[in-house]
Amino acid sequence: MSEKNRDGKRNARERLAAERTKQKAADRRRRTLIVSASVVCVLGLAAVIGIVAANAGKNKASSGSGPVVAPSGAQGKDSLAIPVGKDGARSTLTVWEDFRCPACQAFETRYRSTLHGLTDAGKLRIEYHLVRLIDNNTNGRGSLHAANAAACAQDAGRFRDYHDVLYANQPPETTDAFADDAKLIALAGKVKGLDTPAFQKCVKDGTHNSWVNKSDQAFKDARFGGTPTVLLGGKNIYEDQTLTPDKLRQMVEAAGRG
């Protein structure tokens, strides 16, 4: 075999070996990329699962599907009533209301000073039941969030003041502004001593959402016609077209004497 042929075969073998080395390196890179991509996919899937789980937790808290936590001092059946006034008052007014309800705002605006005067004088005790009628009608969340925030204010001993602030700042019925917890927290700044880290956490966590939903279900079960439902001696006095603040005062005082 000539020297030229031997050199040609040697060069061919070297080229083949080089190609094989190059191919092995490419295979190693490809396997590395596949493994890396698999890891990224697994990590990405884990991240997605984590996000979904976190959102599910938030949605669960927001929807009120967690444990029922009654606010501090709640009374009555299933602890669904927030009391305002002295326990020794001889008259009790039961109010079912929705913070998004314009009629509830109208009632509170017209009768607020009378109710405050009667409760401060020890003549009347009011039991507030919070519902979410407007939410149910509009697929909203503002009634729920506002009621939860009011229950959080009850925990802080500031229910009546915050209750009045919510009605004074009630958005239009078609605007679900109370669904924004930041707005509810900002309104707490209008009540001395309420805007605390504990209150903010209670609002953001939806601590009393399930309690609000339970109160709303009790309202439905009772088959009341709407909000506000204002009961004195078991009678819905708000349906009385002749009712005035002065007449309400007289009815409360008469019920107390009886």
Tab-separated table of C-alpha atoms in Angstrom:
chain	number	residue	atom	x	y	z
A	1	MET	CA	0.000	0.000	0.000
A	2	SER	CA	1.385	3.349	-0.957
A	3	GLU	CA	2.235	5.982	1.581
A	4	LYS	CA	-0.416	8.174	0.037
A	5	ASN	CA	-3.146	5.579	0.572
A	6	ARG	CA	-2.088	4.976	4.166
A	7	ASP	CA	-2.253	8.718	4.878
A	8	GLY	CA	-5.697	8.901	3.263
A	9	LYS	CA	-7.062	6.083	5.385
A	10	ARG	CA	-5.523	7.563	8.550
A	11	ASN	CA	-7.052	10.940	7.806
A	12	ALA	CA	-10.429	9.297	7.179
A	13	ARG	CA	-10.254	7.461	10.528
A	14	GLU	CA	-9.301	10.678	12.291
A	15	ARG	CA	-12.149	12.545	10.646
A	16	LEU	CA	-14.560	9.772	11.643
A	17	ALA	CA	-13.282	9.807	15.233
A	18	ALA	CA	-13.628	13.578	15.330
A	19	GLU	CA	-17.180	13.339	14.001
A	20	ARG	CA	-18.022	10.697	16.628
A	21	THR	CA	-16.564	12.899	19.398
A	22	LYS	CA	-18.506	15.863	18.073
A	23	GLN	CA	-21.714	13.793	17.908
A	24	LYS	CA	-21.235	12.530	21.478
A	25	ALA	CA	-20.755	16.098	22.683
A	26	ALA	CA	-23.911	17.148	20.853
A	27	ASP	CA	-25.809	14.238	22.391
A	28	ARG	CA	-24.592	15.223	25.855
A	29	ARG	CA	-25.726	18.824	25.300
A	30	ARG	CA	-29.103	17.645	24.035
A	31	ARG	CA	-29.598	15.379	27.069
A	32	THR	CA	-28.594	18.240	29.349
A	33	LEU	CA	-31.103	20.560	27.668
A	34	ILE	CA	-33.843	17.941	27.921
A	35	VAL	CA	-33.154	17.391	31.632
A	36	SER	CA	-32.942	21.135	32.239
A	37	ALA	CA	-36.167	21.739	30.372
A	38	SER	CA	-37.842	18.985	32.364
A	39	VAL	CA	-36.684	20.567	35.610
A	40	VAL	CA	-37.944	23.952	34.456
A	41	CYS	CA	-41.307	22.416	33.530
A	42	VAL	CA	-41.569	20.730	36.908
A	43	LEU	CA	-40.599	23.925	38.700
A	44	GLY	CA	-42.988	25.884	36.496
A	45	LEU	CA	-45.776	23.429	37.215
A	46	ALA	CA	-45.008	23.647	40.932
A	47	ALA	CA	-45.160	27.428	40.714
A	48	VAL	CA	-48.482	27.277	38.885
A	49	ILE	CA	-49.846	24.827	41.455
A	50	GLY	CA	-48.631	27.121	44.212
A	51	ILE	CA	-50.302	30.139	42.651
A	52	VAL	CA	-53.536	28.246	42.101
A	53	ALA	CA	-53.488	26.978	45.673
A	54	ALA	CA	-52.790	30.457	47.008
A	55	ASN	CA	-55.571	31.953	44.936
A	56	ALA	CA	-57.887	29.145	45.977
A	57	GLY	CA	-57.127	29.997	49.579
A	58	LYS	CA	-57.834	33.654	48.935
A	59	ASN	CA	-61.023	32.845	47.076
A	60	LYS	CA	-62.076	30.538	49.881
A	61	ALA	CA	-61.539	33.277	52.472
A	62	SER	CA	-63.107	35.896	50.227
A	63	SER	CA	-66.186	33.803	49.533
A	64	GLY	CA	-66.726	33.060	53.182
A	65	SER	CA	-66.343	29.277	52.969
A	66	GLY	CA	-64.027	29.108	55.982
A	67	PRO	CA	-64.935	28.680	59.652
A	68	VAL	CA	-67.684	30.857	61.131
A	69	VAL	CA	-66.038	33.427	63.402
A	70	ALA	CA	-68.511	35.641	65.226
A	71	PRO	CA	-67.291	39.135	66.159
A	72	SER	CA	-66.559	39.941	69.756
A	73	GLY	CA	-69.686	40.457	71.833
A	74	ALA	CA	-72.103	39.106	69.207
A	75	GLN	CA	-75.304	37.796	70.785
A	76	GLY	CA	-78.587	36.092	69.993
A	77	LYS	CA	-79.219	32.872	68.118
A	78	ASP	CA	-75.969	31.590	66.586
A	79	SER	CA	-74.329	34.852	67.762
A	80	LEU	CA	-75.591	36.645	64.650
A	81	ALA	CA	-76.580	39.944	66.298
A	82	ILE	CA	-74.244	42.852	67.024
A	83	PRO	CA	-75.712	44.704	70.011
A	84	VAL	CA	-75.642	48.474	70.449
A	85	GLY	CA	-76.926	49.947	73.703
A	86	LYS	CA	-77.178	48.786	77.273
A	87	ASP	CA	-78.157	45.235	78.141
A	88	GLY	CA	-80.660	46.546	80.676
A	89	ALA	CA	-82.683	48.535	78.130
A	90	ARG	CA	-86.347	47.543	78.223
A	91	SER	CA	-86.898	47.919	74.481
A	92	THR	CA	-85.064	46.062	71.747
A	93	LEU	CA	-85.004	47.038	68.097
A	94	THR	CA	-83.894	44.391	65.606
A	95	VAL	CA	-82.431	45.721	62.362
A	96	TRP	CA	-81.536	43.643	59.306
A	97	GLU	CA	-79.461	45.781	56.971
A	98	ASP	CA	-77.082	45.855	54.015
A	99	PHE	CA	-74.378	48.518	53.794
A	100	ARG	CA	-74.946	48.803	50.022
A	101	CYS	CA	-78.705	49.251	50.393
A	102	PRO	CA	-79.923	52.822	49.641
A	103	ALA	CA	-83.096	52.301	51.710
A	104	CYS	CA	-80.937	51.249	54.671
A	105	GLN	CA	-78.908	54.429	54.264
A	106	ALA	CA	-82.112	56.481	54.129
A	107	PHE	CA	-83.354	54.861	57.349
A	108	GLU	CA	-80.045	55.389	59.145
A	109	THR	CA	-79.743	58.985	57.976
A	110	ARG	CA	-83.246	59.929	59.071
A	111	TYR	CA	-83.366	58.049	62.366
A	112	ARG	CA	-79.718	58.047	63.449
A	113	SER	CA	-79.897	60.863	66.001
A	114	THR	CA	-83.086	59.381	67.488
A	115	LEU	CA	-81.542	55.921	67.767
A	116	HIS	CA	-78.362	57.308	69.293
A	117	GLY	CA	-80.333	59.316	71.811
A	118	LEU	CA	-82.466	56.344	72.858
A	119	THR	CA	-79.521	53.953	73.165
A	120	ASP	CA	-77.354	56.487	75.023
A	121	ALA	CA	-80.236	57.107	77.452
A	122	GLY	CA	-80.497	53.383	78.151
A	123	LYS	CA	-84.028	53.177	76.742
A	124	LEU	CA	-83.212	51.115	73.673
A	125	ARG	CA	-80.962	48.265	72.676
A	126	ILE	CA	-80.428	47.628	68.960
A	127	GLU	CA	-79.481	44.264	67.525
A	128	TYR	CA	-77.918	44.656	64.086
A	129	HIS	CA	-77.956	41.736	61.644
A	130	LEU	CA	-75.768	42.220	58.585
A	131	VAL	CA	-76.801	40.763	55.229
A	132	ARG	CA	-75.709	40.934	51.591
A	133	LEU	CA	-78.922	41.398	49.664
A	134	ILE	CA	-77.414	43.743	47.053
A	135	ASP	CA	-74.502	41.369	46.454
A	136	ASN	CA	-76.961	38.574	45.792
A	137	ASN	CA	-78.866	40.722	43.306
A	138	THR	CA	-75.815	42.056	41.463
A	139	ASN	CA	-73.237	39.273	41.862
A	140	GLY	CA	-71.121	41.696	43.872
A	141	ARG	CA	-68.950	41.492	46.973
A	142	GLY	CA	-69.230	44.941	48.560
A	143	SER	CA	-71.996	44.029	50.991
A	144	LEU	CA	-69.964	41.063	52.220
A	145	HIS	CA	-66.718	42.991	52.587
A	146	ALA	CA	-68.365	45.976	54.270
A	147	ALA	CA	-70.208	43.723	56.720
A	148	ASN	CA	-66.996	41.885	57.501
A	149	ALA	CA	-65.225	45.215	58.096
A	150	ALA	CA	-68.052	46.318	60.400
A	151	ALA	CA	-67.671	43.052	62.327
A	152	CYS	CA	-63.932	43.750	62.545
A	153	ALA	CA	-64.819	47.175	63.957
A	154	GLN	CA	-67.000	45.397	66.523
A	155	ASP	CA	-63.924	43.412	67.577
A	156	ALA	CA	-62.238	46.746	68.230
A	157	GLY	CA	-65.233	48.187	70.107
A	158	ARG	CA	-65.920	50.724	67.338
A	159	PHE	CA	-68.920	49.211	65.569
A	160	ARG	CA	-71.438	52.046	65.917
A	161	ASP	CA	-69.060	54.757	64.750
A	162	TYR	CA	-67.788	52.727	61.804
A	163	HIS	CA	-71.342	51.638	60.975
A	164	ASP	CA	-72.309	55.298	60.628
A	165	VAL	CA	-69.205	56.095	58.561
A	166	LEU	CA	-70.036	53.324	56.082
A	167	TYR	CA	-73.503	54.728	55.505
A	168	ALA	CA	-72.201	58.282	55.275
A	169	ASN	CA	-69.853	57.117	52.510
A	170	GLN	CA	-72.120	54.602	50.785
A	171	PRO	CA	-71.338	54.329	47.052
A	172	PRO	CA	-74.098	54.197	44.428
A	173	GLU	CA	-75.902	50.865	44.445
A	174	THR	CA	-74.570	50.047	40.973
A	175	THR	CA	-70.965	50.627	42.070
A	176	ASP	CA	-69.403	47.785	44.055
A	177	ALA	CA	-66.828	50.082	45.674
A	178	PHE	CA	-67.054	48.440	49.097
A	179	ALA	CA	-65.554	45.294	47.547
A	180	ASP	CA	-62.225	47.140	47.760
A	181	ASP	CA	-60.737	46.388	51.180
A	182	ALA	CA	-58.375	49.352	50.811
A	183	LYS	CA	-61.385	51.678	50.711
A	184	LEU	CA	-62.872	50.082	53.816
A	185	ILE	CA	-59.569	50.464	55.629
A	186	ALA	CA	-59.271	54.084	54.516
A	187	LEU	CA	-62.747	54.797	55.916
A	188	ALA	CA	-61.598	53.351	59.244
A	189	GLY	CA	-59.328	56.375	59.468
A	190	LYS	CA	-62.452	58.430	60.152
A	191	VAL	CA	-63.021	56.515	63.406
A	192	LYS	CA	-60.611	57.293	66.203
A	193	GLY	CA	-58.505	54.312	67.190
A	194	LEU	CA	-59.888	51.906	64.602
A	195	ASP	CA	-57.264	51.861	61.859
A	196	THR	CA	-54.858	49.411	63.500
A	197	PRO	CA	-52.829	46.477	62.145
A	198	ALA	CA	-55.312	44.084	63.796
A	199	PHE	CA	-58.270	45.744	62.064
A	200	GLN	CA	-56.492	45.799	58.712
A	201	LYS	CA	-55.626	42.107	58.968
A	202	CYS	CA	-59.194	41.244	59.935
A	203	VAL	CA	-60.508	43.106	56.893
A	204	LYS	CA	-57.967	41.685	54.443
A	205	ASP	CA	-58.346	38.119	55.736
A	206	GLY	CA	-62.142	38.239	55.571
A	207	THR	CA	-62.169	36.922	59.135
A	208	HIS	CA	-65.940	37.217	59.551
A	209	ASN	CA	-67.035	36.472	55.969
A	210	SER	CA	-68.546	33.098	56.845
A	211	TRP	CA	-70.358	34.689	59.774
A	212	VAL	CA	-71.831	37.305	57.415
A	213	ASN	CA	-72.958	34.571	55.042
A	214	LYS	CA	-74.589	32.715	57.914
A	215	SER	CA	-76.439	35.888	58.917
A	216	ASP	CA	-77.511	36.368	55.299
A	217	GLN	CA	-78.854	32.816	55.198
A	218	ALA	CA	-80.811	33.441	58.404
A	219	PHE	CA	-82.348	36.485	56.705
A	220	LYS	CA	-83.394	34.356	53.731
A	221	ASP	CA	-84.757	31.623	55.972
A	222	ALA	CA	-86.882	34.186	57.821
A	223	ARG	CA	-88.357	35.251	54.442
A	224	PHE	CA	-88.197	38.955	55.174
A	225	GLY	CA	-89.306	41.143	52.307
A	226	GLY	CA	-86.195	43.301	52.016
A	227	THR	CA	-83.814	45.645	53.769
A	228	PRO	CA	-84.024	47.389	56.033
A	229	THR	CA	-86.219	45.157	58.129
A	230	VAL	CA	-86.764	46.990	61.421
A	231	LEU	CA	-88.560	44.988	64.098
A	232	LEU	CA	-89.987	46.290	67.359
A	233	GLY	CA	-91.977	43.755	69.310
A	234	GLY	CA	-91.794	41.405	66.332
A	235	LYS	CA	-93.461	43.924	64.008
A	236	ASN	CA	-91.717	45.481	61.037
A	237	ILE	CA	-92.267	49.130	61.907
A	238	TYR	CA	-90.387	50.351	58.816
A	239	GLU	CA	-93.386	49.296	56.753
A	240	ASP	CA	-95.449	51.925	58.615
A	241	GLN	CA	-95.761	54.785	56.127
A	242	THR	CA	-96.577	57.206	58.969
A	243	LEU	CA	-93.369	56.444	60.879
A	244	THR	CA	-91.319	59.481	61.925
A	245	PRO	CA	-88.397	59.883	64.316
A	246	ASP	CA	-90.763	61.260	66.949
A	247	LYS	CA	-93.210	58.394	66.481
A	248	LEU	CA	-90.355	55.899	66.713
A	249	ARG	CA	-89.287	57.461	69.993
A	250	GLN	CA	-92.820	57.228	71.360
A	251	MET	CA	-93.142	53.577	70.262
A	252	VAL	CA	-89.862	52.648	71.921
A	253	GLU	CA	-90.763	54.377	75.163
A	254	ALA	CA	-94.239	52.812	75.163
A	255	ALA	CA	-92.771	49.357	74.569
A	256	GLY	CA	-90.407	49.965	77.470
A	257	ARG	CA	-93.266	50.838	79.806
A	258	GLY	CA	-95.198	47.780	78.751
